[in-house]
Amino acid sequence: MLNAIRKGESFVPNLKGKDFLRLADFSKEELGWLLETAVQLKKAQKQGKSQPFLSGKVLGMIFEKSSTRTRVSFEVGMMQLGGQAIFLSTKDLQLGRGETIADTAKVLSRYVDGIMIRTFGHARIEEFAEHATVPVINGLTDLHHPAQVMADLQTIYENKGHLEGLKLCYIGDGNNNMAHSLLEGAVKMGMDISLASPAGYEPNSSIVSQVKKEAVTSGSSILLTGDPREAISGADVVITDVWTSMGQEEEAKERLATFAPFQVNEELCGLANKDYLFLHCLPAHRGEEVTEGIIDGPHSVVFDEAENRLHAQKAILKALLAG
């Protein structure tokens, strides 16, 4: 288990009723406990053991951005835990026709036991959580993607046996949700992190300032650079993401030219450690941010990573809705 992450065998946090908006809101021990729970739930599911921790519970799922992994993993996760999930698009809600976020949050809190939201601006989910009286879970915003990074950390742990002291390298758009949540998660768990991005695409300055303060306590090192070769040197884990995210389609042509030197390919990965892992949150654009030889190669664990969305999120759901 993740004993190296936890304070001790008896450590069990009380997260019931808490929101899950960003990883910075949780301690190293709390995140370690969630990861350990995810590993246990995955093992039980593989063994066919019943997991009715959320029997009678209902999760409302609001989607303002489309999804494959987020919708299916949360919906299946609730089913496997004995509960149910309701899919709600903005086409189905008065929220899409002008009802306020506050009113929607207050009403839905009377019907369901938790709410997962996949949306655009992070301020939207913060406002929703402020007015909701049930736990609110971030399924993705433009600023953070904490559920995905929990799956990433679980995948790294399962393959490496530990997290602390590993070097994680992210190459690509630094001002996106994956980069921000990776910064928060890696530093929180005592990992070193290097991030390479083009000029003008650096991570959010307030998040950088916050994680640098966290690094003083965790002992992590943080490298922000415009040189992908410098960033990937000696890396244990290499991660990238699409260069053009939802809502940025008009910038696609410009981004393709800007990010071309930041492609994760065989030559670049030759600078990583020989046993490096490659992760990508998917969907991927093969031939753009990553070559086929890397994403479909022997170092890639992207489909284990995708599967772990289910198990990491089950741990989150169990902790927030059942305790």
Short mmCIF file of C-alpha atoms in Angstrom, two decimals, residues 169-172 232 238-241 243 259-269 276 278 288-295:
data_model
loop_
_atom_site.label_atom_id
_atom_site.label_comp_id
_atom_site.label_asym_id
_atom_site.label_seq_id
_atom_site.Cartn_x
_atom_site.Cartn_y
_atom_site.Cartn_z
CA CYS A 169 8.12 16.01 -16.79
CA TYR A 170 5.25 17.78 -18.54
CA ILE A 171 5.80 19.14 -22.06
CA GLY A 172 3.32 21.32 -23.92
CA ILE A 232 12.90 15.77 -19.92
CA VAL A 238 6.77 12.02 -19.27
CA ILE A 239 3.35 13.62 -19.80
CA THR A 240 1.86 15.75 -22.53
CA ASP A 241 -1.58 16.94 -23.61
CA TRP A 243 -2.01 21.54 -28.02
CA PHE A 259 4.22 23.92 -30.27
CA ALA A 260 5.96 21.93 -33.05
CA PRO A 261 9.35 21.99 -31.22
CA PHE A 262 7.61 20.55 -28.14
CA GLN A 263 6.46 17.28 -29.72
CA VAL A 264 7.13 14.25 -27.51
CA ASN A 265 8.99 11.93 -29.87
CA GLU A 266 11.59 9.17 -29.83
CA GLU A 267 14.57 11.52 -29.98
CA LEU A 268 13.36 13.65 -27.09
CA CYS A 269 12.40 10.67 -24.94
CA TYR A 276 10.34 6.12 -18.07
CA PHE A 278 4.55 7.95 -20.82
CA GLU A 288 1.03 16.39 -33.22
CA GLU A 289 1.87 16.52 -29.50
CA VAL A 290 3.14 12.92 -29.52
CA THR A 291 4.32 10.40 -32.10
CA GLU A 292 2.66 7.03 -32.56
CA GLY A 293 5.89 5.31 -31.56
CA ILE A 294 5.71 6.87 -28.10
CA ILE A 295 2.00 6.73 -27.27
#
